[in-house]
Short mmCIF file of C-alpha atoms in Angstrom, two decimals:
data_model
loop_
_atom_site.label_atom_id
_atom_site.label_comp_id
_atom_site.label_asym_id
_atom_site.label_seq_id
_atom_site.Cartn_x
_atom_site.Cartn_y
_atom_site.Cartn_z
CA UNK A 116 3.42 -294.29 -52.18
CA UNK A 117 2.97 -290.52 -50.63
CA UNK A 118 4.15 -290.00 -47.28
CA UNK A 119 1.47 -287.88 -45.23
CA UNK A 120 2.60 -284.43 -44.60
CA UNK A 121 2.47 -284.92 -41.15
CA UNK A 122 4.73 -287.24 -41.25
CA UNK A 123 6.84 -285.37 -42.88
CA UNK A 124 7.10 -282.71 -39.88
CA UNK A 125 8.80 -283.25 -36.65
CA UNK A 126 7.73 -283.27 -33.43
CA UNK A 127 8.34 -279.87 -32.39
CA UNK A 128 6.49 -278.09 -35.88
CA UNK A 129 3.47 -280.54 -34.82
CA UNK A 130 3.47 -279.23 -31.54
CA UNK A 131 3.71 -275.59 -32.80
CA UNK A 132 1.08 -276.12 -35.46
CA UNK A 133 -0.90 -277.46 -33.13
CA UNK A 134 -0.29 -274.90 -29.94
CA UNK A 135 -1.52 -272.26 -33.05
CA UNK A 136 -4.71 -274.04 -33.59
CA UNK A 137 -5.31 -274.13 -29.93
CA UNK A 138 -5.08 -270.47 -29.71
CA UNK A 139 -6.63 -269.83 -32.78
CA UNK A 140 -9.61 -271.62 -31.03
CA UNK A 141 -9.44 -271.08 -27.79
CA UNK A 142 -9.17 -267.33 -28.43
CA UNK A 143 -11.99 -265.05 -27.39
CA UNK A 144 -14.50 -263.12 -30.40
CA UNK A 145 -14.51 -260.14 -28.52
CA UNK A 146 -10.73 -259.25 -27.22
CA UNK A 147 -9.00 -261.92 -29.80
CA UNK A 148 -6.72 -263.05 -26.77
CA UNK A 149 -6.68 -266.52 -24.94
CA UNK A 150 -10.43 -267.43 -23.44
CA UNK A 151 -9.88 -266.29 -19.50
CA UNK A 152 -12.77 -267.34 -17.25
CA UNK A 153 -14.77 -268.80 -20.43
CA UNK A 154 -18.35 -268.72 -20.77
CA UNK A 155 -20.19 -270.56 -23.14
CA UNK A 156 -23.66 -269.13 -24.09
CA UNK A 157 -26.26 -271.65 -25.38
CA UNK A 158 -25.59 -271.02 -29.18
CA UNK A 159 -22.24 -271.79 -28.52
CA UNK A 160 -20.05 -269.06 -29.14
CA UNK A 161 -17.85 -268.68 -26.08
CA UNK A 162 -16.24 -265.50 -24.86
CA UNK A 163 -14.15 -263.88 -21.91
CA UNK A 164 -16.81 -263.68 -18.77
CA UNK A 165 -15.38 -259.80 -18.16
CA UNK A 166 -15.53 -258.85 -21.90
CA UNK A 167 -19.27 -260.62 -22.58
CA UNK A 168 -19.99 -258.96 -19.30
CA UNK A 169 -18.80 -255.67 -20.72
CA UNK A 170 -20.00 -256.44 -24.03
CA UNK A 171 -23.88 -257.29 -22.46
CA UNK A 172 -24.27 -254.04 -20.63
CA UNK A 173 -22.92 -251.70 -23.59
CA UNK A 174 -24.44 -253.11 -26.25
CA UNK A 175 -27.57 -255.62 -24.75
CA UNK A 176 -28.25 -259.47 -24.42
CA UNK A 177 -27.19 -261.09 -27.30
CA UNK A 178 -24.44 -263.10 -28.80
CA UNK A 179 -21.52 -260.81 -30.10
CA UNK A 180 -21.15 -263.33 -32.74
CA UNK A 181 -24.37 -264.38 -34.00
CA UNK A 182 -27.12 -262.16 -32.30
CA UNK A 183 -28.84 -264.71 -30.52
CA UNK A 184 -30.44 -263.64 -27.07
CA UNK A 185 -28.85 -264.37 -24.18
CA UNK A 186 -31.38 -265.57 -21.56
CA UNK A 187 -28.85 -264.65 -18.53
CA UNK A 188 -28.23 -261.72 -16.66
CA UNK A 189 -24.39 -259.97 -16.94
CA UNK A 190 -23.57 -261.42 -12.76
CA UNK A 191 -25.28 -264.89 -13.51
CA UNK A 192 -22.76 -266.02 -16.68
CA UNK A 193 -21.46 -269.06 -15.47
CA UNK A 194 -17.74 -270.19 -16.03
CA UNK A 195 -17.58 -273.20 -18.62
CA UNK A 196 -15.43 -275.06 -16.17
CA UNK A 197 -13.92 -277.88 -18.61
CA UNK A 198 -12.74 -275.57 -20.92
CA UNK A 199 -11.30 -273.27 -18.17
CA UNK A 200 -9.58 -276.03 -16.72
CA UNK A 201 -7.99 -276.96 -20.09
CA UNK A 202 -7.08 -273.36 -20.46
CA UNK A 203 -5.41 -273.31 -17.35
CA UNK A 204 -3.32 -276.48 -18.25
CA UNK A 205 -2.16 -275.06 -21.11
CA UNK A 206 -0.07 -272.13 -19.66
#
């Protein structure tokens, strides 16, 4: 019988593996540091609000990621509020 790997590992290199995949993914495309303010446009690629902000008046309205057109206005992004909040819990 084979023991799962995760098993295997103890509490605390579970909880660093998995703090690493939680940056990994809650990271923003366009700065690569943790997701502050998030906004989530509607192909679902999320970014920084100040750096898609930044990113929409330098280079135009679309996705960073995946060139999709974003449909709102630089001051009209709206915070992804779950996600901020579990950002927030986090630190």
């Amino acid at each position: 019988m084979q023991i799962p790997l995760r098993r295997l590992q103890s509490s605390s290199q579970r909880s660093a593996e998995q703090r690493r995949i939680l940056n990994r993914e809650l990271s923003c495309g366009l700065c690569n540091e943790m997701l502050v303010r998030p906004v989530t446009l509607s192909c679902g690629h999320t970014f920084c609000k100040h750096c898609l902000q930044v990113h929409m008046l330098k280079n135009g309205l679309e996705c960073y990621r995946c060139q999709d057109p974003i449909y709102v206005p630089p001051r009209d992004l709206n915070v992804n509020q779950v996600l901020d909040g579990i950002i927030l819990r986090l630190d």
